[in-house]
Coordinates of C-alpha atoms and ligand atoms in Angstrom, one line a residue:
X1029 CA 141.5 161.5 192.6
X1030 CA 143.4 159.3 190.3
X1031 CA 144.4 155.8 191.3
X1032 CA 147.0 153.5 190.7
X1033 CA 147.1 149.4 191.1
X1034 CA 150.6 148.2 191.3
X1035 CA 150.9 144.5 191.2
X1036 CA 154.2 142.4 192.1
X1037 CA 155.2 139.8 189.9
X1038 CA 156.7 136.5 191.1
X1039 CA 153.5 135.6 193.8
X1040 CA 151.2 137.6 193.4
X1041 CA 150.4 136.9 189.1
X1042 CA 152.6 134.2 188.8
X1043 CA 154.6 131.6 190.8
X1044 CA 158.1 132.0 189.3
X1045 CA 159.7 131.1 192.2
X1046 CA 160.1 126.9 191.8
X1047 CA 162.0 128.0 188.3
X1048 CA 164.3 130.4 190.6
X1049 CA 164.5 127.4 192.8
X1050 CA 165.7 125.0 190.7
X1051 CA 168.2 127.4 188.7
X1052 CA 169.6 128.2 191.7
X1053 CA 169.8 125.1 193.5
X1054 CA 171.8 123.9 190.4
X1055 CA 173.9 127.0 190.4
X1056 CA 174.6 126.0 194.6
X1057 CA 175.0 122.4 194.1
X1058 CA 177.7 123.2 191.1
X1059 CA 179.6 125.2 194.0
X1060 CA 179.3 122.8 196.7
X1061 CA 176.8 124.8 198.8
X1062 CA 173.6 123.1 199.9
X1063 CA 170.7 125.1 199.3
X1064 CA 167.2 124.5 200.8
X1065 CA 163.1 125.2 199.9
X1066 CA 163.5 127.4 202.9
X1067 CA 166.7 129.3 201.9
X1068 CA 164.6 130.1 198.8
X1069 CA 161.8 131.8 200.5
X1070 CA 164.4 134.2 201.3
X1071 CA 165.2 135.3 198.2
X1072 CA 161.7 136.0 197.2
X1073 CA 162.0 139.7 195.6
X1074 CA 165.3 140.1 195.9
X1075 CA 167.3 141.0 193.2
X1076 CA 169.5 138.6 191.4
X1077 CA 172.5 140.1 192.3
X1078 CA 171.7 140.6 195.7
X1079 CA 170.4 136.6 195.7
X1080 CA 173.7 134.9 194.8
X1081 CA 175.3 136.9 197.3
X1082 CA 173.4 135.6 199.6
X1083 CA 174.0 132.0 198.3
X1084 CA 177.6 132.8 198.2
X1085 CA 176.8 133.8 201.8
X1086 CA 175.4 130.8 203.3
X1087 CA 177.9 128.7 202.0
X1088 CA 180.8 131.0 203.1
X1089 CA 182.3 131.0 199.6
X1090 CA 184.4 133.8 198.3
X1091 CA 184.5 134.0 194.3
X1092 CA 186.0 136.5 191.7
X1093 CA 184.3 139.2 190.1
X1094 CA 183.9 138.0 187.3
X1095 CA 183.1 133.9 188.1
X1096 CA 180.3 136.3 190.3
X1097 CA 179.0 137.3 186.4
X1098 CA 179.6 134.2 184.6
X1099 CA 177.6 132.4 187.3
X1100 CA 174.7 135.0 187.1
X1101 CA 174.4 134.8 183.7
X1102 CA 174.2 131.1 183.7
X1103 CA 171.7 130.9 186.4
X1104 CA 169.8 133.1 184.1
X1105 CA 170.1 131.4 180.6
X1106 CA 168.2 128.5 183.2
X1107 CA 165.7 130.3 184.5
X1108 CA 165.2 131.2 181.0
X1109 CA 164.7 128.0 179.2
X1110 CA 162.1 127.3 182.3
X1111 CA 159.8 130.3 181.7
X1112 CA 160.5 130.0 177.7
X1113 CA 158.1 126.8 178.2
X1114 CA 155.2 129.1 180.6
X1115 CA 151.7 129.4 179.6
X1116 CA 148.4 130.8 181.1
X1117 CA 148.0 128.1 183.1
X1118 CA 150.3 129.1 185.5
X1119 CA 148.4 132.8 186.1
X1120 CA 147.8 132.3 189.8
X1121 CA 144.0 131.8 190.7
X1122 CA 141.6 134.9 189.8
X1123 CA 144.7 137.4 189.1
X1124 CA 142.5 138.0 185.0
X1125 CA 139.3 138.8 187.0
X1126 CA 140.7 141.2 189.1
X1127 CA 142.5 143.0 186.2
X1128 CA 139.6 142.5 183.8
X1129 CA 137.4 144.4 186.5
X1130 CA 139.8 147.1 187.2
X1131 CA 140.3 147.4 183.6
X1132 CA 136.4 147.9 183.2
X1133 CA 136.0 150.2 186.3
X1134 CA 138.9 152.8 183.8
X1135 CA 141.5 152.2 186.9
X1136 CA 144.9 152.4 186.2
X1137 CA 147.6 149.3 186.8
X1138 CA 151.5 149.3 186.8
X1139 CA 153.4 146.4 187.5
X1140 CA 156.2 146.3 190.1
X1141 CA 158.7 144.1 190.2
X1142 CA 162.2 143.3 190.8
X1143 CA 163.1 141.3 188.3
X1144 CA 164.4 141.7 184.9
X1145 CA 162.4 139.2 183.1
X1146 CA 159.1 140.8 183.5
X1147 CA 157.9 141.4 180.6
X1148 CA 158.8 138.2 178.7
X1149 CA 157.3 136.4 181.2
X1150 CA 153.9 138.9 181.2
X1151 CA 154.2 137.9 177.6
X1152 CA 154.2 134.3 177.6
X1153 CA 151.2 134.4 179.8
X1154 CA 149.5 137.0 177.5
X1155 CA 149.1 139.5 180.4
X1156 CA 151.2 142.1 178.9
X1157 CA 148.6 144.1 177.5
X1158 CA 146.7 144.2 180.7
X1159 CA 149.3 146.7 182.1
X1160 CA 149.2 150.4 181.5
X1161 CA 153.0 150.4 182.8
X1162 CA 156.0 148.3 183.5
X1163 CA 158.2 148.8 186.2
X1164 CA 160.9 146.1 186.7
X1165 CA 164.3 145.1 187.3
X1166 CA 165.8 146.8 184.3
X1167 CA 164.4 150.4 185.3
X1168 CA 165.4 150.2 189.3
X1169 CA 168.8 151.3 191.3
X1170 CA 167.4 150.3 194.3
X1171 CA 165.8 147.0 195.4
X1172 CA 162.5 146.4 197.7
X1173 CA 162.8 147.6 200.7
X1174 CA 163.0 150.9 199.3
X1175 CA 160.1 151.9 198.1
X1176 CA 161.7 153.0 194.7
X1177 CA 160.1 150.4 192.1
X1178 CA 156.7 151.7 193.1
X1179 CA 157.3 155.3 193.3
X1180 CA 158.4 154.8 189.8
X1181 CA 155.2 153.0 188.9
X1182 CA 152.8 155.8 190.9
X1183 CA 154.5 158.7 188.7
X1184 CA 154.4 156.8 185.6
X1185 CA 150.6 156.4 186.0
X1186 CA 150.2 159.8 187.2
X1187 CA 148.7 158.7 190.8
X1188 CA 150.0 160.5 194.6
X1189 CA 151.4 157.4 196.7
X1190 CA 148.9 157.7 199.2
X1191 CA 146.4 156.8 195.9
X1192 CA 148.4 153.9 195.0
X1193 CA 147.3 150.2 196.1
X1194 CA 150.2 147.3 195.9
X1195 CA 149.6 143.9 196.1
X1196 CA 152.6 142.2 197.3
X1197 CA 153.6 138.5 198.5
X1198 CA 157.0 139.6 200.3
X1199 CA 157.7 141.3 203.6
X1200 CA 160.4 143.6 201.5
X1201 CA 157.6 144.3 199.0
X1202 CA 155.0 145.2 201.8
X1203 CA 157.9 147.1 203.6
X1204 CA 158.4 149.1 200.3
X1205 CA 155.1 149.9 199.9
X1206 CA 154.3 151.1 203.2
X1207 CA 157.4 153.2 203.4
X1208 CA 156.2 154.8 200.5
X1209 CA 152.6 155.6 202.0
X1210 CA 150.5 153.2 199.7
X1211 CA 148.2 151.0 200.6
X1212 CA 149.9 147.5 200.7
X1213 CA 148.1 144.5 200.1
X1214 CA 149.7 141.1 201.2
X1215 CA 149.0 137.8 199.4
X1216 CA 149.8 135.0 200.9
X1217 CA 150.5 133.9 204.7
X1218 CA 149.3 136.3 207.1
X1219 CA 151.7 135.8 209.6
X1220 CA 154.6 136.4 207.5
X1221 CA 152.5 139.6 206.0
X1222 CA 151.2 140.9 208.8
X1223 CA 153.0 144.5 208.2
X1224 CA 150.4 144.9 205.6
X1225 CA 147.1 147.0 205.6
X1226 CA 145.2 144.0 204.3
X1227 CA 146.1 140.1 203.8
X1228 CA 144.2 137.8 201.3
X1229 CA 145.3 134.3 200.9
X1230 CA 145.5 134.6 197.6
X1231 CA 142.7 136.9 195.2
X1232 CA 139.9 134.3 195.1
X1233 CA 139.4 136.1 198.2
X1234 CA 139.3 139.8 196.9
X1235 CA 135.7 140.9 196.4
X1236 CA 134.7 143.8 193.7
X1237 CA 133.3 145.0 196.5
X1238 CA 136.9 145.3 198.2
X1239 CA 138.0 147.0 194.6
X1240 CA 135.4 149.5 195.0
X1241 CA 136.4 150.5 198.1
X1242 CA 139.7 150.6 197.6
X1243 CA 138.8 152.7 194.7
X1244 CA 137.1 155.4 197.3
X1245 CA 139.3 155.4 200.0
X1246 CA 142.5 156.9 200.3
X1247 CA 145.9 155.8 202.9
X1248 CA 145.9 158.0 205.9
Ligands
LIG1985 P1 165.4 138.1 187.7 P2 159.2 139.9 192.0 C1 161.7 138.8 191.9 O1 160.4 139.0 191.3 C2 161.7 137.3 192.5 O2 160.8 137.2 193.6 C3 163.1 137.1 193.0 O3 163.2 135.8 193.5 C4 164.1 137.3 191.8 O4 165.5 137.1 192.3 C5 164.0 138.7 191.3 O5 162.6 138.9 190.9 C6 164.9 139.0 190.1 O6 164.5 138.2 189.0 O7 166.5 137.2 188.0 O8 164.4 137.5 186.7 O9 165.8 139.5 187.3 O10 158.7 139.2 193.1 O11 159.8 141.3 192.4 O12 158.3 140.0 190.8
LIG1986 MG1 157.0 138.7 194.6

């Protein structure tokens, strides 16, 4: 019974979404829309298309097709110069032990997430090599909720969903995962979560204990 651990990226190993923040709130302020902390939260793993049509959105603003690119592009040449300057001080709290004791229990571990700058940022916090796969924003069609982005990961490591674990910090991500008959892990707040089969507030929290049983058990 071969297992797969499929990790999100922005939440759950690193917190990537103040640099989406503040390239974005730029990107509204530039157009006249207001955009707030909580309007963020929203766009947590959603794509970046999908994200500045949503901005666009709340400030009721209609733009061309191709202002819609040149704007996109520019809110990413930010978000780059931001993550250009990362290090592995911003790994969130015990994400190396957990990967380091998969790692030495021979488990298997994708990571799944929406966005396209994945691996440079796995890079600058020299996680990269941690990851037997890497699923991201440049190899989806379809963003979380569908459960596509994980399916993706579970056949590249050669795992059945139902032997696939996700740790996720967004209800889309949890949605996806559940859809797709994993087991979803939520990190973060468990009232936002609460769709998942298990919350931790972040993976101080996860015992090797709760590895090794997640290593036995399979989703119903
Ligand atoms: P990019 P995840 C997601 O990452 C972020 O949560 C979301 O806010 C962002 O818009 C998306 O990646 C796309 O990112 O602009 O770098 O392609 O949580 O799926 O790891
Ligand atoms: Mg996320």
């Amino acid at each position: 019974m071969k297992k797969a651990f499929i990790f999100d990226l922005d939440g759950v190993i690193v917190d990537t979404a103040k640099y989406h923040f503040m390239a974005w709130q730029n990107l509204a302020n530039s157009l006249g829309i207001s955009f707030s902390k909580e309007q963020n939260e929203q766009l947590k793993g959603v794509s970046r298309v999908q994200s500045l049509e949503k901005i666009l959105d709340w400030g009721n603003k209609t733009i061309s097709e191709e202002e819609f690119t040149r704007l996109l592009s520019e809110k990413n040449e930010e978000y780059l110069k931001y993550i250009s300057k990362m290090d592995t001080t911003e790994i969130l709290p015990d994400v190396p032990r957990i990967l380091d004791y998969l790692i030495s229990k021979r488990q298997r571990i994708a990571l799944g997430s929406a966005s396209k700058n994945a691996r440079a940022i796995l890079e600058k916090v020299e996680l990269y090599t941690k990851f037997h796969t890497i699923v991201d924003g440049t190899n989806v069609s379809k963003a979380k909720p569908d459960p596509e982005v994980f399916l993706i990961g579970a056949k590249e490591l050669e795992a059945s969903p139902e032997n696939c674990i996700v740790f996720e910090d967004s209800v889309a991500g949890i949605q996806a995962a559940n859809t797709a008959n994993m087991i979803s892990i939520g990190i973060g707040d468990k009232e936002v979560l609460h769709e998942a089969d298990y919350i931790f507030k972040n993976f101080t929290e996860i015992t090797e204990e709760f590895i090794n049983q997640l290593v036995k058990t399979e989703k119903a």
